[in-house]
mmCIF file of C-alpha atoms in Angstrom:
data_model
loop_
_atom_site.group_PDB
_atom_site.id
_atom_site.type_symbol
_atom_site.label_atom_id
_atom_site.label_comp_id
_atom_site.label_asym_id
_atom_site.label_seq_id
_atom_site.Cartn_x
_atom_site.Cartn_y
_atom_site.Cartn_z
ATOM 1 C CA MET A 1 0.000 0.000 0.000
ATOM 2 C CA LEU A 2 1.021 3.644 -0.249
ATOM 3 C CA TYR A 3 2.711 5.488 2.599
ATOM 4 C CA PRO A 4 -0.383 6.916 4.321
ATOM 5 C CA GLY A 5 0.905 10.309 5.454
ATOM 6 C CA ILE A 6 1.288 9.301 9.094
ATOM 7 C CA PRO A 7 3.183 12.011 11.009
ATOM 8 C CA VAL A 8 6.818 11.512 11.908
ATOM 9 C CA CYS A 9 7.082 9.472 15.117
ATOM 10 C CA GLN A 10 9.870 10.083 17.581
ATOM 11 C CA GLY A 11 10.680 10.158 21.269
ATOM 12 C CA GLY A 12 7.946 11.417 23.571
ATOM 13 C CA GLY A 13 4.960 10.519 21.396
ATOM 14 C CA ALA A 14 2.084 8.243 22.402
ATOM 15 C CA SER A 15 -0.537 6.904 20.001
ATOM 16 C CA ASP A 16 -2.000 3.908 18.207
ATOM 17 C CA VAL A 17 0.524 4.585 15.439
ATOM 18 C CA VAL A 18 3.350 4.142 17.952
ATOM 19 C CA ARG A 19 1.718 0.902 19.089
ATOM 20 C CA ALA A 20 1.676 -0.347 15.481
ATOM 21 C CA ILE A 21 5.382 0.497 15.140
ATOM 22 C CA GLN A 22 6.198 -1.303 18.374
ATOM 23 C CA GLN A 23 4.189 -4.371 17.337
ATOM 24 C CA LYS A 24 6.020 -4.543 14.008
ATOM 25 C CA LEU A 25 9.409 -4.243 15.739
ATOM 26 C CA ALA A 26 8.335 -6.945 18.201
ATOM 27 C CA ASP A 27 7.230 -9.204 15.339
ATOM 28 C CA LEU A 28 10.712 -8.791 13.836
ATOM 29 C CA ARG A 29 12.179 -9.670 17.259
ATOM 30 C CA ILE A 30 13.932 -6.344 17.591
ATOM 31 C CA PRO A 31 15.745 -5.785 19.938
ATOM 32 C CA GLU A 32 15.634 -9.464 21.029
ATOM 33 C CA SER A 33 17.601 -10.585 17.967
ATOM 34 C CA SER A 34 20.486 -8.374 19.154
ATOM 35 C CA GLY A 35 20.425 -9.715 22.708
ATOM 36 C CA GLY A 36 18.119 -7.090 24.145
ATOM 37 C CA LYS A 37 14.930 -7.286 26.160
ATOM 38 C CA ALA A 38 11.637 -7.878 24.338
ATOM 39 C CA LEU A 39 10.023 -4.570 23.370
ATOM 40 C CA GLU A 40 6.874 -3.670 25.293
ATOM 41 C CA VAL A 41 3.917 -2.739 23.087
ATOM 42 C CA ASP A 42 2.393 0.077 25.126
ATOM 43 C CA GLY A 43 1.876 2.867 22.560
ATOM 44 C CA ILE A 44 4.489 5.114 24.196
ATOM 45 C CA PHE A 45 7.539 6.168 22.159
ATOM 46 C CA GLY A 46 10.049 6.000 24.993
ATOM 47 C CA PRO A 47 13.811 5.345 25.076
ATOM 48 C CA SER A 48 13.427 1.573 24.560
ATOM 49 C CA THR A 49 11.331 2.121 21.436
ATOM 50 C CA GLU A 50 13.795 4.696 20.113
ATOM 51 C CA ASP A 51 16.670 2.248 20.655
ATOM 52 C CA ALA A 52 14.720 -0.485 18.870
ATOM 53 C CA VAL A 53 14.073 1.827 15.918
ATOM 54 C CA LYS A 54 17.806 2.593 15.722
ATOM 55 C CA LEU A 55 18.615 -1.131 15.702
ATOM 56 C CA PHE A 56 16.136 -1.640 12.867
ATOM 57 C CA GLN A 57 17.540 1.314 10.913
ATOM 58 C CA ALA A 58 21.055 -0.099 11.236
ATOM 59 C CA GLN A 59 19.911 -3.356 9.642
ATOM 60 C CA ALA A 60 17.464 -2.134 6.977
ATOM 61 C CA VAL A 61 17.508 -0.114 3.767
ATOM 62 C CA ASP A 62 14.977 2.253 2.254
ATOM 63 C CA PRO A 63 12.790 1.278 -0.744
ATOM 64 C CA LYS A 64 15.596 2.377 -3.081
ATOM 65 C CA GLY A 65 18.163 0.162 -1.392
ATOM 66 C CA ARG A 66 19.971 2.957 0.442
ATOM 67 C CA ALA A 67 21.013 2.829 4.084
ATOM 68 C CA LEU A 68 18.581 4.446 6.489
ATOM 69 C CA GLU A 69 19.623 7.329 8.701
ATOM 70 C CA ILE A 70 20.128 5.921 12.203
ATOM 71 C CA ASP A 71 18.315 8.601 14.187
ATOM 72 C CA GLY A 72 15.601 6.691 16.063
ATOM 73 C CA VAL A 73 12.909 8.622 14.196
ATOM 74 C CA VAL A 74 10.211 6.860 12.181
ATOM 75 C CA GLY A 75 9.833 9.097 9.155
ATOM 76 C CA PRO A 76 8.473 8.044 5.759
ATOM 77 C CA MET A 77 11.587 6.114 4.695
ATOM 78 C CA THR A 78 11.839 4.133 7.935
ATOM 79 C CA TRP A 79 8.079 3.564 7.878
ATOM 80 C CA ALA A 80 8.273 2.216 4.316
ATOM 81 C CA ALA A 81 11.163 -0.097 5.215
ATOM 82 C CA LEU A 82 9.485 -1.299 8.415
ATOM 83 C CA PHE A 83 6.101 -2.043 6.872
ATOM 84 C CA ARG A 84 7.399 -2.769 3.359
ATOM 85 C CA THR A 85 5.083 -0.222 1.844
ATOM 86 C CA GLU A 86 5.389 1.800 -1.317
ATOM 87 C CA ILE A 87 5.939 5.520 -0.846
ATOM 88 C CA ALA A 88 3.536 7.672 -2.818
ATOM 89 C CA VAL A 89 5.049 10.285 -5.134
ATOM 90 C CA ALA A 90 3.576 13.745 -4.569
ATOM 91 C CA LYS A 91 3.065 15.503 -7.897
ATOM 92 C CA PRO A 92 1.655 18.939 -8.713
ATOM 93 C CA GLU A 93 -2.096 19.329 -8.897
ATOM 94 C CA SER A 94 -3.159 19.421 -12.536
ATOM 95 C CA GLY A 95 -4.258 22.775 -13.918
ATOM 96 C CA THR A 96 -2.528 24.908 -11.294
ATOM 97 C CA LEU A 97 0.040 27.625 -11.822
ATOM 98 C CA LEU A 98 2.644 25.469 -10.104
ATOM 99 C CA ALA A 99 1.940 22.603 -12.502
ATOM 100 C CA ARG A 100 2.512 24.989 -15.410
ATOM 101 C CA VAL A 101 5.725 26.297 -13.816
ATOM 102 C CA ILE A 102 7.052 22.743 -13.496
ATOM 103 C CA GLN A 103 6.112 22.010 -17.123
ATOM 104 C CA ILE A 104 7.967 25.122 -18.292
ATOM 105 C CA ALA A 105 10.999 24.315 -16.132
ATOM 106 C CA ARG A 106 11.146 20.777 -17.536
ATOM 107 C CA SER A 107 11.126 22.198 -21.079
ATOM 108 C CA GLN A 108 14.385 23.986 -20.225
ATOM 109 C CA VAL A 109 16.263 20.911 -18.991
ATOM 110 C CA GLY A 110 19.391 20.585 -21.092
ATOM 111 C CA VAL A 111 19.953 24.315 -21.591
ATOM 112 C CA MET A 112 23.684 24.986 -21.211
ATOM 113 C CA GLU A 113 25.827 28.077 -20.861
ATOM 114 C CA GLU A 114 27.491 29.324 -24.043
ATOM 115 C CA PRO A 115 30.426 29.107 -23.605
ATOM 116 C CA ILE A 116 30.526 26.747 -20.639
ATOM 117 C CA GLY A 117 31.460 28.554 -17.424
ATOM 118 C CA SER A 118 30.504 32.001 -18.700
ATOM 119 C CA ASN A 119 27.072 32.475 -17.029
ATOM 120 C CA ARG A 120 25.954 33.499 -20.517
ATOM 121 C CA GLY A 121 24.061 32.019 -23.467
ATOM 122 C CA THR A 122 20.876 32.757 -25.418
ATOM 123 C CA GLU A 123 18.511 31.214 -22.863
ATOM 124 C CA VAL A 124 20.614 32.127 -19.823
ATOM 125 C CA ASP A 125 20.623 35.786 -20.889
ATOM 126 C CA GLN A 126 16.812 35.667 -21.023
ATOM 127 C CA TYR A 127 16.627 34.243 -17.502
ATOM 128 C CA VAL A 128 18.914 36.954 -16.166
ATOM 129 C CA ALA A 129 17.195 39.799 -18.042
ATOM 130 C CA SER A 130 13.796 38.764 -16.639
ATOM 131 C CA THR A 131 14.949 39.908 -13.176
ATOM 132 C CA GLY A 132 16.040 43.307 -14.480
ATOM 133 C CA LEU A 133 19.776 42.579 -14.581
ATOM 134 C CA LYS A 134 22.036 43.030 -17.590
ATOM 135 C CA PRO A 135 23.347 39.658 -18.828
ATOM 136 C CA GLU A 136 26.729 41.249 -19.539
ATOM 137 C CA GLY A 137 27.365 41.154 -15.808
ATOM 138 C CA GLU A 138 27.736 37.359 -15.946
ATOM 139 C CA HIS A 139 25.544 36.815 -12.895
ATOM 140 C CA ALA A 140 24.836 33.604 -11.023
ATOM 141 C CA TRP A 141 21.445 32.641 -12.431
ATOM 142 C CA CYS A 142 19.733 29.868 -10.430
ATOM 143 C CA VAL A 143 17.090 32.278 -9.072
ATOM 144 C CA CYS A 144 16.853 34.082 -12.403
ATOM 145 C CA PHE A 145 15.892 30.763 -13.989
ATOM 146 C CA LEU A 146 13.118 30.279 -11.437
ATOM 147 C CA TYR A 147 11.803 33.808 -11.862
ATOM 148 C CA TRP A 148 11.696 33.346 -15.647
ATOM 149 C CA CYS A 149 9.754 30.075 -15.281
ATOM 150 C CA PHE A 150 7.194 31.693 -12.976
ATOM 151 C CA MET A 151 6.974 34.722 -15.274
ATOM 152 C CA GLN A 152 6.251 32.522 -18.312
ATOM 153 C CA ALA A 153 3.581 30.590 -16.418
ATOM 154 C CA ALA A 154 1.962 33.741 -15.016
ATOM 155 C CA ASP A 155 1.945 35.444 -18.437
ATOM 156 C CA ALA A 156 0.245 32.392 -19.948
ATOM 157 C CA GLU A 157 -2.515 32.719 -17.345
ATOM 158 C CA ASP A 158 -2.663 36.532 -17.649
ATOM 159 C CA ARG A 159 -1.889 37.064 -13.988
ATOM 160 C CA PRO A 160 0.914 38.770 -12.040
ATOM 161 C CA ASN A 161 4.054 36.796 -11.311
ATOM 162 C CA PRO A 162 3.753 35.791 -7.625
ATOM 163 C CA MET A 163 7.502 35.282 -7.192
ATOM 164 C CA PRO A 164 9.501 38.204 -5.770
ATOM 165 C CA ARG A 165 11.650 39.769 -8.482
ATOM 166 C CA THR A 166 15.219 39.155 -7.384
ATOM 167 C CA ALA A 167 18.319 37.288 -8.523
ATOM 168 C CA GLY A 168 19.578 36.614 -4.988
ATOM 169 C CA VAL A 169 19.002 33.307 -3.215
ATOM 170 C CA LEU A 170 18.986 34.631 0.345
ATOM 171 C CA ASP A 171 17.247 37.810 -0.781
ATOM 172 C CA LEU A 172 14.442 35.621 -2.173
ATOM 173 C CA TRP A 173 14.067 33.936 1.220
ATOM 174 C CA ARG A 174 13.922 37.326 2.970
ATOM 175 C CA ARG A 175 11.492 38.887 0.509
ATOM 176 C CA ALA A 176 9.197 35.884 0.702
ATOM 177 C CA GLY A 177 9.049 36.391 4.457
ATOM 178 C CA ASP A 178 8.414 40.117 4.081
ATOM 179 C CA ARG A 179 5.486 39.386 1.754
ATOM 180 C CA GLY A 180 4.030 36.791 4.071
ATOM 181 C CA LEU A 181 4.522 33.991 1.548
ATOM 182 C CA LEU A 182 4.467 30.458 2.911
ATOM 183 C CA ARG A 183 7.934 29.428 4.082
ATOM 184 C CA VAL A 184 8.691 26.027 5.586
ATOM 185 C CA GLY A 185 12.002 26.010 7.450
ATOM 186 C CA ARG A 186 14.277 22.996 7.487
ATOM 187 C CA SER A 187 13.321 21.756 10.944
ATOM 188 C CA ALA A 188 9.593 21.968 10.164
ATOM 189 C CA ALA A 189 10.098 20.230 6.817
ATOM 190 C CA VAL A 190 12.101 17.400 8.385
ATOM 191 C CA ALA A 191 9.477 16.969 11.108
ATOM 192 C CA ASN A 192 6.645 16.948 8.566
ATOM 193 C CA PRO A 193 7.841 15.887 5.079
ATOM 194 C CA ALA A 194 4.285 16.217 3.756
ATOM 195 C CA SER A 195 4.643 20.009 4.136
ATOM 196 C CA VAL A 196 7.043 20.021 1.172
ATOM 197 C CA ARG A 197 5.018 20.057 -2.030
ATOM 198 C CA PRO A 198 5.760 20.123 -5.778
ATOM 199 C CA GLY A 199 6.229 23.641 -7.098
ATOM 200 C CA MET A 200 7.970 24.876 -3.974
ATOM 201 C CA ILE A 201 11.356 26.577 -4.247
ATOM 202 C CA PHE A 202 14.141 25.158 -2.089
ATOM 203 C CA ILE A 203 16.729 27.464 -0.546
ATOM 204 C CA ILE A 204 20.262 26.450 0.440
ATOM 205 C CA ASP A 205 22.540 28.859 2.305
ATOM 206 C CA SER A 206 26.139 28.188 1.247
ATOM 207 C CA GLY A 207 27.652 30.747 3.623
ATOM 208 C CA GLY A 208 29.260 34.090 2.944
ATOM 209 C CA GLY A 209 26.030 35.503 1.544
ATOM 210 C CA PHE A 210 25.877 32.889 -1.209
ATOM 211 C CA GLY A 211 23.360 30.143 -1.833
ATOM 212 C CA HIS A 212 21.523 27.971 -4.305
ATOM 213 C CA ALA A 213 17.847 27.544 -5.184
ATOM 214 C CA GLY A 214 15.807 25.193 -7.308
ATOM 215 C CA LEU A 215 12.288 23.978 -8.038
ATOM 216 C CA VAL A 216 10.767 20.908 -6.396
ATOM 217 C CA ARG A 217 9.239 18.789 -9.155
ATOM 218 C CA SER A 218 8.047 15.880 -6.985
ATOM 219 C CA VAL A 219 8.439 14.432 -3.492
ATOM 220 C CA GLN A 220 8.707 10.763 -2.570
ATOM 221 C CA GLY A 221 8.933 10.349 1.173
ATOM 222 C CA VAL A 222 11.926 12.551 1.969
ATOM 223 C CA THR A 223 13.495 12.305 -1.498
ATOM 224 C CA LEU A 224 13.170 15.224 -3.883
ATOM 225 C CA THR A 225 13.192 15.390 -7.659
ATOM 226 C CA THR A 226 14.283 18.927 -8.497
ATOM 227 C CA ILE A 227 14.843 21.125 -11.539
ATOM 228 C CA GLU A 228 17.735 23.526 -11.091
ATOM 229 C CA GLY A 229 19.505 26.165 -13.125
ATOM 230 C CA ASN A 230 23.167 27.154 -12.860
ATOM 231 C CA THR A 231 24.036 23.690 -11.513
ATOM 232 C CA THR A 232 25.482 20.315 -12.519
ATOM 233 C CA ASP A 233 23.728 16.963 -12.745
ATOM 234 C CA LYS A 234 26.212 15.211 -10.451
ATOM 235 C CA THR A 235 27.139 17.499 -7.568
ATOM 236 C CA GLY A 236 24.314 20.027 -7.634
ATOM 237 C CA SER A 237 26.819 22.856 -7.347
ATOM 238 C CA ARG A 238 25.625 26.464 -7.303
ATOM 239 C CA GLU A 239 28.456 27.206 -9.757
ATOM 240 C CA GLY A 240 27.154 24.860 -12.442
ATOM 241 C CA VAL A 241 26.743 25.221 -16.178
ATOM 242 C CA GLY A 242 23.173 24.356 -17.120
ATOM 243 C CA VAL A 243 19.617 23.364 -16.291
ATOM 244 C CA PHE A 244 19.314 19.832 -14.912
ATOM 245 C CA GLU A 245 16.690 17.587 -13.386
ATOM 246 C CA ARG A 246 18.169 15.969 -10.296
ATOM 247 C CA ARG A 247 17.083 13.121 -8.018
ATOM 248 C CA ALA A 248 19.808 13.308 -5.387
ATOM 249 C CA ARG A 249 18.476 15.782 -2.824
ATOM 250 C CA THR A 250 16.573 14.970 0.345
ATOM 251 C CA ILE A 251 14.486 17.260 2.512
ATOM 252 C CA SER A 252 17.099 17.247 5.277
ATOM 253 C CA SER A 253 19.812 18.330 2.806
ATOM 254 C CA ILE A 254 18.031 21.677 2.310
ATOM 255 C CA ASN A 255 19.544 23.721 5.125
ATOM 256 C CA THR A 256 17.296 26.805 4.952
ATOM 257 C CA GLY A 257 13.857 25.784 3.755
ATOM 258 C CA PHE A 258 11.144 25.862 1.117
ATOM 259 C CA ILE A 259 8.921 28.611 -0.296
ATOM 260 C CA ASP A 260 5.469 28.352 -1.864
ATOM 261 C CA VAL A 261 5.113 31.689 -3.651
ATOM 262 C CA THR A 262 1.451 31.005 -4.421
ATOM 263 C CA ARG A 263 0.374 30.784 -0.777
ATOM 264 C CA THR A 264 0.538 32.997 2.271
ATOM 265 C CA PHE A 265 0.569 31.994 5.925
#
């Protein structure tokens, strides 16, 4: 079955969901199989349950065959491994502005700088110019790419572009807050992965006033498929050379947070 959107379970919680987790761990004889005491099924996520979850995480892999994070928290990946469930892929709602933005962004995948490493090129210059900058300045353009995609989608629907007009990653985060746009910080996103939705913009602070941003295309558990400009397909660098669709980021790897420019809080 699909991962049902159960909230993240961790130390201190008490519920029927916790009881189900404990029963499954007990059925697997964890922690007994490692020489520990049989786990009590009482519906309380106490230290013994957290330790049992960590033992399970050390032995299991996620649905994609990758090692689980050993943190004692039952998030979507641990849940899927524990109950052997399929994790639903969250996709944009059809007919929305965000769905159109994602479609436009996908049409740009494969665009490369001309020449490589110049922050220039026919399409790149258009991205940069959309934010009011002169392409001759050879600007970093990850946010410019996003603004252009939102501008194209908004123009097609004859409505104002909801994204703040800026080329700066951290400036975008600040302006979104000033406008009252929905921002989900890293800690809130990690605690509730379902709060991260397709069409959101992720923000990474690289230090020194620099950063990187991209568009969330889909979410599967805590794994993101993203479309990013001014990056590379392998490392996801902010000093990249083109537009790529990437499947390597997770929610916890986004150290600042996510913005939904179509919603306010």
